[in-house]
Amino acid sequence: ALISQASGEAASGGASPRQGMAAWAEQLQRELAGRGLAVASVPGKGRGLVAARSFFPGEVIICQEPYASTPNRISVGSSCDHCFASGNLRKCSVCRVAWYCGSVCQKEEWKLHQLECQAISALTEERKKMLTPTIRLMVKLILRRKLQSEKAIPSSATDNYDLVDALESHISKVDDNQLVLYAQMANLVQLILPSIELDLKEIAHTFSKFACNAHTICDPELRPLGTGLFPAISIINHSCVPNAVLLFEGRTAYVRALQPLSSNTEVSISYIETAATTLKRHNDLKQYFFTCTCPRCIKDSEEDALLEGYRCKDQKCDGFLLPDSGKKAYTCQKCSISRDEEEVKKVSSEILLLSDKASSFLSSGNNSEAGSVYKTIEQLEQKHYHSFSTTLLHTRETLLKVYF
């Protein structure tokens, strides 16, 4: 999300923080108005993106190229640095870090990669090993800011560093260990870019912005390809009942309407997997430093019971269980048969131990043993969990990945 104008960090350039912020904010509002959108104050959320006209289901609400992006796995060349395609890749012959699917993409990235290539080539082999995707994302962001400030590449109302500067970092809520890590990462960036005068505190703050604003770039099958920073799209707030969805074509982000949107409706997407219980969703949202108060989160007990997944002991009954604290049991909401709380806890513990064992096999590349353990887990879950259980669904999803 964007920070408020009144408390905004200083914008780049010679203008005062308030003047600079107002200038880019006005340009952004004009640009968004042309797309039928506006940035507006949303009660309880700060700022958000609001429809200024009607949108029909499936319509693109907003699209954006990343201000900076990088593939997930640098060393193996999993994706083209420009378009994120995965076929016929060739690495840069100088730095041997960037990969491209062809000369067209290489030329598109050249102004930026020329500077990055020089910086990476000057590193020792030991320091090159420390070049994680997150570090490289920061290096690309700094170099893009430099090129735009020198007018070497164009900028626009939705493609400029002021938008990045205005993103919320939540740095005051970050724990001390993470702050130390951000400081170490900032120092590494300084070693990679010694010719650029950098503010290490600002870089640490920007790493914190990555944590709560960057998006995972996925392929059409939702497999993660890399990470990108899309400042205009970061204005969009979260809901566990979203009215829009974020999708990618290559590295370009598209937000499409999931339902009819009328004028003055806030656009919302989900930052997390929505097929989960309220407790799980809130835990996943901790990295964004807010608690969701959408309709699902306020009153979700029956849906949670289905997603949590405990089923009735009677195999002929399709009812689900809810905890009955007075009896220390789980009671079926359809036939009222109870299941002892200790029995439920015992099964859950057994499944957890087996899951750890299966994960260990997967990590070591032993897919055969992992598949065998996951089959045992599936049998246990079929006996004790409701057919709508996300736990059971995730186990089956993992089995598909193991065998296919």
Coordinates of C-alpha atoms in Angstrom, one line a residue:
A1 CA 0.0 0.0 0.0
L2 CA 1.0 3.6 -0.4
I3 CA 1.8 5.7 2.6
S4 CA -0.2 8.9 3.2
Q5 CA 0.9 12.1 1.7
A6 CA 1.2 13.8 5.1
S7 CA 3.6 11.2 6.5
G8 CA 5.3 10.4 3.2
E9 CA 9.0 9.8 2.8
A10 CA 11.0 12.4 0.8
A11 CA 10.5 12.1 -2.9
S12 CA 13.6 12.1 -5.1
G13 CA 14.7 15.4 -6.6
G14 CA 15.0 18.9 -5.2
A15 CA 11.3 19.4 -4.1
S16 CA 10.3 19.2 -0.5
P17 CA 8.7 15.9 0.6
R18 CA 5.2 17.5 0.5
Q19 CA 5.7 19.2 -2.8
G20 CA 7.3 16.2 -4.4
M21 CA 4.7 13.8 -3.1
A22 CA 1.9 16.1 -4.4
A23 CA 3.5 16.3 -7.9
W24 CA 3.7 12.5 -8.4
A25 CA 0.4 11.9 -6.8
E26 CA -1.3 14.4 -9.2
Q27 CA 0.3 12.7 -12.2
L28 CA -0.7 9.3 -10.9
Q29 CA -4.3 10.4 -10.4
R30 CA -4.5 11.8 -13.9
E31 CA -3.0 8.6 -15.4
L32 CA -5.4 6.4 -13.4
A33 CA -8.4 8.6 -14.3
G34 CA -7.8 7.8 -17.9
R35 CA -8.2 4.1 -17.0
G36 CA -11.4 4.7 -15.0
L37 CA -9.6 4.4 -11.7
A38 CA -8.7 6.6 -8.7
V39 CA -6.6 6.4 -5.6
A40 CA -8.9 7.1 -2.6
S41 CA -8.9 7.0 1.2
V42 CA -10.5 3.7 2.4
P43 CA -11.8 3.6 6.0
G44 CA -9.6 1.3 8.1
K45 CA -7.2 0.6 5.2
G46 CA -5.5 3.9 4.4
R47 CA -5.3 4.3 0.6
G48 CA -6.7 2.0 -2.0
L49 CA -7.6 1.7 -5.7
V50 CA -11.2 2.6 -6.5
A51 CA -13.2 2.1 -9.7
A52 CA -14.3 5.4 -11.2
R53 CA -16.5 3.6 -13.8
S54 CA -18.1 0.1 -14.2
F55 CA -16.0 -2.9 -15.0
F56 CA -17.4 -6.2 -16.3
P57 CA -16.2 -9.7 -15.2
G58 CA -12.9 -10.6 -16.9
E59 CA -12.1 -7.0 -17.9
V60 CA -8.6 -5.8 -17.3
I61 CA -8.8 -3.2 -14.6
I62 CA -5.1 -2.3 -14.6
C63 CA -1.9 -3.8 -16.1
Q64 CA 1.7 -2.9 -15.3
E65 CA 5.3 -3.9 -16.2
P66 CA 7.5 -4.4 -13.1
Y67 CA 9.6 -1.5 -12.0
A68 CA 12.2 -4.2 -11.2
S69 CA 12.0 -8.0 -11.5
T70 CA 14.3 -11.0 -11.3
P71 CA 13.8 -14.8 -11.9
N72 CA 13.7 -17.0 -8.8
R73 CA 16.7 -19.2 -9.6
I74 CA 19.6 -17.2 -11.0
S75 CA 22.4 -19.8 -11.4
V76 CA 20.4 -22.4 -13.4
G77 CA 18.8 -20.0 -15.9
S78 CA 15.2 -21.0 -15.2
S79 CA 13.7 -17.9 -17.0
C80 CA 14.5 -15.2 -19.4
D81 CA 15.4 -12.0 -17.5
H82 CA 13.1 -9.9 -19.7
C83 CA 10.1 -11.9 -20.7
F84 CA 10.4 -14.8 -18.2
A85 CA 10.1 -17.4 -20.9
S86 CA 11.8 -20.7 -20.1
G87 CA 12.9 -22.2 -23.5
N88 CA 16.2 -21.9 -25.4
L89 CA 17.9 -19.7 -22.9
R90 CA 21.4 -18.4 -23.2
K91 CA 23.4 -16.8 -20.5
C92 CA 25.2 -13.5 -20.8
S93 CA 28.8 -14.4 -21.8
V94 CA 30.3 -11.7 -19.6
C95 CA 28.7 -11.8 -16.2
R96 CA 27.3 -15.3 -16.7
V97 CA 24.3 -14.5 -14.4
A98 CA 21.6 -13.1 -16.7
W99 CA 19.8 -15.4 -19.1
Y100 CA 17.9 -14.4 -22.3
C101 CA 15.6 -16.3 -24.7
G102 CA 16.9 -14.4 -27.7
S103 CA 18.5 -11.2 -29.0
V104 CA 15.2 -9.2 -28.8
C105 CA 14.9 -9.6 -25.1
Q106 CA 18.6 -9.0 -24.6
K107 CA 18.4 -5.7 -26.5
E108 CA 15.3 -4.6 -24.4
E109 CA 17.2 -5.2 -21.2
W110 CA 20.6 -3.9 -22.4
K111 CA 20.7 -0.4 -21.0
L112 CA 19.9 -1.8 -17.5
H113 CA 21.9 -5.0 -17.8
Q114 CA 25.0 -3.2 -19.2
L115 CA 25.4 -1.5 -15.8
E116 CA 24.4 -4.6 -13.9
C117 CA 26.8 -6.7 -16.0
Q118 CA 29.8 -4.4 -15.2
A119 CA 29.0 -4.5 -11.5
I120 CA 28.6 -8.3 -11.3
S121 CA 31.7 -9.0 -13.5
A122 CA 33.8 -7.1 -11.0
L123 CA 32.8 -9.4 -8.1
T124 CA 34.8 -12.2 -6.8
E125 CA 33.4 -15.7 -7.3
E126 CA 32.7 -15.9 -3.6
R127 CA 30.6 -12.7 -3.7
K128 CA 28.8 -13.8 -6.8
K129 CA 27.5 -16.8 -4.7
M130 CA 25.8 -14.2 -2.4
L131 CA 23.9 -12.7 -5.3
T132 CA 20.4 -13.9 -4.3
P133 CA 17.3 -13.0 -6.3
T134 CA 16.4 -10.4 -3.6
I135 CA 19.8 -8.8 -3.8
R136 CA 19.7 -8.7 -7.5
L137 CA 16.2 -7.2 -7.4
M138 CA 17.5 -4.4 -5.3
V139 CA 20.5 -3.9 -7.6
K140 CA 18.2 -3.7 -10.7
L141 CA 15.9 -1.2 -8.9
I142 CA 18.8 1.1 -8.0
L143 CA 20.2 1.0 -11.5
R144 CA 16.7 1.7 -13.0
R145 CA 16.3 4.7 -10.7
K146 CA 19.8 5.9 -11.9
L147 CA 18.9 5.5 -15.6
Q148 CA 15.6 7.3 -15.2
S149 CA 17.1 10.2 -13.2
E150 CA 19.7 10.6 -16.0
K151 CA 16.9 10.4 -18.7
A152 CA 18.6 7.4 -20.2
I153 CA 15.3 5.5 -20.1
P154 CA 11.8 6.9 -20.0
S155 CA 9.6 7.2 -16.9
S156 CA 5.8 7.8 -16.6
A157 CA 3.2 8.4 -13.9
T158 CA 3.0 4.7 -13.2
D159 CA 6.7 3.9 -13.9
N160 CA 8.9 6.0 -11.7
Y161 CA 10.9 5.7 -8.5
D162 CA 8.6 8.2 -6.6
L163 CA 6.0 5.4 -6.5
V164 CA 8.5 3.0 -5.0
D165 CA 9.6 5.6 -2.5
A166 CA 5.9 6.1 -1.4
L167 CA 5.3 2.4 -0.7
E168 CA 4.8 1.4 2.9
S169 CA 7.8 -0.3 4.6
H170 CA 6.3 -1.1 8.1
I171 CA 10.0 -0.8 9.2
S172 CA 8.9 0.1 12.8
K173 CA 7.2 -3.3 13.1
V174 CA 10.1 -5.4 11.8
D175 CA 11.8 -7.4 14.5
D176 CA 15.5 -6.8 15.4
N177 CA 16.9 -10.0 13.7
Q178 CA 15.3 -9.0 10.4
L179 CA 16.6 -5.5 10.7
V180 CA 20.1 -6.8 11.1
L181 CA 19.6 -9.0 8.0
Y182 CA 18.4 -6.0 6.0
A183 CA 21.4 -4.0 7.1
Q184 CA 23.7 -6.8 6.0
M185 CA 22.0 -7.0 2.7
A186 CA 22.3 -3.3 2.2
N187 CA 26.0 -3.5 2.8
L188 CA 26.3 -6.2 0.2
V189 CA 24.4 -4.0 -2.3
Q190 CA 26.9 -1.2 -1.6
L191 CA 29.8 -3.7 -2.3
I192 CA 28.2 -4.6 -5.6
L193 CA 27.6 -0.9 -6.6
P194 CA 30.6 0.9 -5.2
S195 CA 30.4 3.7 -7.8
I196 CA 26.9 4.8 -6.8
E197 CA 26.5 6.8 -3.6
L198 CA 23.9 4.9 -1.6
D199 CA 21.9 5.6 1.6
L200 CA 22.2 2.2 3.4
K201 CA 19.3 3.1 5.7
E202 CA 17.1 3.8 2.7
I203 CA 18.1 0.5 1.1
A204 CA 17.3 -1.4 4.3
H205 CA 13.8 0.3 4.3
T206 CA 13.4 -0.7 0.6
F207 CA 14.1 -4.4 1.5
S208 CA 11.3 -4.1 4.0
K209 CA 9.1 -2.7 1.2
F210 CA 9.9 -5.8 -0.9
A211 CA 8.7 -8.0 1.9
C212 CA 5.2 -6.5 2.0
N213 CA 4.8 -5.1 -1.6
A214 CA 6.6 -7.4 -4.1
H215 CA 4.6 -9.9 -6.0
T216 CA 5.5 -13.5 -7.1
I217 CA 5.4 -13.7 -10.9
C218 CA 3.7 -16.9 -11.9
D219 CA 3.2 -18.8 -15.1
P220 CA -0.4 -19.7 -16.4
E221 CA -0.3 -22.8 -14.1
L222 CA 0.5 -20.6 -11.1
R223 CA 4.0 -21.9 -10.8
P224 CA 6.4 -19.2 -9.4
L225 CA 8.9 -17.9 -11.9
G226 CA 10.3 -14.8 -10.1
T227 CA 9.6 -11.7 -8.2
G228 CA 8.6 -8.2 -9.4
L229 CA 7.8 -4.9 -7.8
F230 CA 4.7 -3.3 -9.3
P231 CA 4.2 0.0 -7.5
A232 CA 0.8 1.0 -9.0
I233 CA -0.7 -2.5 -8.4
S234 CA 0.7 -2.4 -4.8
I235 CA -2.0 0.3 -4.2
I236 CA -4.6 -2.4 -4.3
N237 CA -5.7 -3.7 -0.9
H238 CA -6.3 -7.3 0.2
S239 CA -9.6 -9.1 0.8
C240 CA -10.3 -12.7 1.5
V241 CA -13.4 -12.2 -0.7
P242 CA -11.7 -10.3 -3.5
N243 CA -13.5 -8.8 -6.5
A244 CA -10.4 -9.0 -8.8
V245 CA -7.5 -11.3 -9.4
L246 CA -3.8 -10.8 -10.2
L247 CA -2.5 -12.8 -13.2
F248 CA 0.6 -12.6 -15.3
E249 CA 1.5 -12.8 -19.0
G250 CA 5.3 -13.1 -19.0
R251 CA 6.3 -10.6 -16.4
T252 CA 3.4 -8.2 -17.1
A253 CA 0.9 -8.1 -14.3
Y254 CA -2.8 -7.9 -15.1
V255 CA -5.6 -7.3 -12.6
R256 CA -8.9 -8.6 -13.9
A257 CA -12.4 -8.2 -12.5
L258 CA -13.9 -11.4 -11.0
Q259 CA -17.4 -9.8 -10.8
P260 CA -19.2 -6.7 -12.0
L261 CA -17.7 -3.6 -10.4
S262 CA -19.7 -0.4 -10.2
S263 CA -18.3 3.1 -9.9
N264 CA -16.9 3.9 -6.4
T265 CA -16.2 0.3 -5.6
E266 CA -12.8 -0.5 -4.1
V267 CA -10.8 -2.9 -6.1
S268 CA -9.4 -5.8 -4.0
I269 CA -7.2 -8.8 -4.6
S270 CA -6.1 -11.6 -2.3
Y271 CA -2.5 -11.5 -1.2
I272 CA -2.7 -15.1 0.0
E273 CA -4.2 -18.5 -0.7
T274 CA -7.9 -18.0 0.2
A275 CA -8.8 -21.7 0.4
A276 CA -7.8 -21.8 4.1
T277 CA -9.2 -21.2 7.5
T278 CA -9.4 -17.8 9.1
L279 CA -6.6 -18.7 11.5
K280 CA -4.3 -19.8 8.6
R281 CA -5.2 -16.8 6.5
H282 CA -4.4 -14.4 9.3
N283 CA -1.1 -16.1 10.0
D284 CA -0.2 -15.8 6.3
L285 CA -1.1 -12.1 6.3
K286 CA 1.3 -11.3 9.2
Q287 CA 4.1 -10.4 6.8
Y288 CA 1.9 -7.6 5.5
F289 CA 1.4 -6.2 9.0
F290 CA -2.4 -6.0 9.1
T291 CA -5.4 -8.1 10.3
C292 CA -8.0 -8.6 7.7
T293 CA -11.6 -7.7 8.7
C294 CA -13.4 -8.7 5.5
P295 CA -16.8 -10.5 5.9
R296 CA -15.2 -14.0 5.8
C297 CA -12.8 -13.1 8.6
I298 CA -15.5 -11.5 10.8
K299 CA -17.9 -14.5 10.7
D300 CA -16.4 -17.7 9.4
S301 CA -17.0 -20.5 11.9
E302 CA -19.0 -23.0 9.7
E303 CA -16.7 -22.4 6.7
D304 CA -13.7 -22.8 8.9
A305 CA -15.1 -26.1 10.2
L306 CA -15.4 -27.4 6.6
L307 CA -11.9 -26.1 5.6
E308 CA -10.3 -27.4 8.9
G309 CA -11.9 -30.6 7.8
Y310 CA -13.0 -33.0 10.6
R311 CA -15.7 -35.3 9.4
C312 CA -18.4 -37.2 11.3
K313 CA -17.5 -40.7 12.7
D314 CA -20.5 -42.1 10.8
Q315 CA -19.1 -42.9 7.4
K316 CA -22.6 -42.6 5.9
C317 CA -23.0 -39.0 7.3
D318 CA -21.5 -36.1 5.3
G319 CA -21.7 -33.7 8.3
F320 CA -18.8 -31.7 9.7
L321 CA -17.6 -31.3 13.2
L322 CA -17.4 -28.2 15.4
P323 CA -15.7 -28.1 18.8
D324 CA -17.9 -28.4 21.8
S325 CA -15.8 -27.0 24.6
G326 CA -18.2 -28.1 27.4
K327 CA -17.8 -31.7 26.5
K328 CA -14.2 -31.6 25.3
A329 CA -15.4 -33.1 22.0
Y330 CA -16.1 -32.3 18.4
T331 CA -19.8 -32.7 17.5
C332 CA -21.3 -33.4 14.1
Q333 CA -23.5 -30.5 13.0
K334 CA -25.8 -32.9 11.1
C335 CA -26.4 -36.0 13.2
S336 CA -24.9 -34.8 16.6
I337 CA -22.5 -37.7 17.0
S338 CA -19.4 -36.7 19.0
R339 CA -15.8 -37.4 18.5
D340 CA -13.4 -37.2 21.4
E341 CA -11.1 -34.2 21.4
E342 CA -8.1 -36.3 22.4
E343 CA -8.7 -38.6 19.4
V344 CA -8.8 -35.7 17.0
K345 CA -5.5 -34.3 18.5
K346 CA -3.8 -37.8 18.3
V347 CA -4.7 -38.1 14.6
S348 CA -3.5 -34.5 13.9
S349 CA -0.2 -35.2 15.6
E350 CA 0.3 -38.4 13.7
I351 CA -0.4 -36.7 10.4
L352 CA 2.0 -33.8 11.3
L353 CA 4.8 -36.3 12.0
L354 CA 4.2 -38.1 8.8
S355 CA 4.2 -34.8 6.9
D356 CA 7.6 -33.9 8.3
K357 CA 8.9 -37.3 7.3
A358 CA 7.5 -36.9 3.7
S359 CA 8.9 -33.4 3.4
S360 CA 12.3 -34.6 4.4
F361 CA 12.2 -37.3 1.7
L362 CA 11.1 -34.6 -0.9
S363 CA 14.0 -32.3 0.1
S364 CA 16.5 -35.1 -0.4
G365 CA 15.0 -35.9 -3.8
N366 CA 13.6 -39.3 -2.7
N367 CA 10.2 -38.9 -4.4
S368 CA 9.4 -42.6 -4.2
E369 CA 9.5 -42.7 -0.4
A370 CA 7.9 -39.3 -0.2
G371 CA 5.0 -40.6 -2.4
S372 CA 4.6 -43.7 -0.2
V373 CA 4.3 -41.6 3.0
Y374 CA 1.9 -39.1 1.4
K375 CA -0.4 -42.0 0.4
T376 CA -0.5 -43.1 4.0
I377 CA -1.3 -39.5 5.0
E378 CA -4.1 -39.4 2.4
Q379 CA -5.6 -42.6 3.8
L380 CA -5.6 -41.2 7.3
E381 CA -7.1 -37.9 6.2
Q382 CA -9.8 -39.6 4.2
K383 CA -10.9 -41.4 7.3
H384 CA -10.8 -38.4 9.6
Y385 CA -11.2 -35.3 7.5
H386 CA -14.1 -33.9 5.6
S387 CA -14.0 -34.1 1.8
F388 CA -13.8 -30.3 1.6
S389 CA -10.8 -30.2 3.9
T390 CA -7.9 -28.0 2.5
T391 CA -5.5 -30.3 4.4
L392 CA -6.7 -33.3 2.3
L393 CA -6.8 -31.2 -0.9
H394 CA -3.2 -30.1 -0.3
T395 CA -2.0 -33.7 0.3
R396 CA -3.6 -34.7 -3.0
E397 CA -2.0 -31.8 -4.8
T398 CA 1.4 -32.8 -3.4
L399 CA 0.8 -36.4 -4.6
L400 CA 0.1 -35.1 -8.1
K401 CA 3.4 -33.1 -8.0
V402 CA 5.4 -36.1 -6.7
Y403 CA 4.2 -38.5 -9.4
F404 CA 3.7 -36.1 -12.3

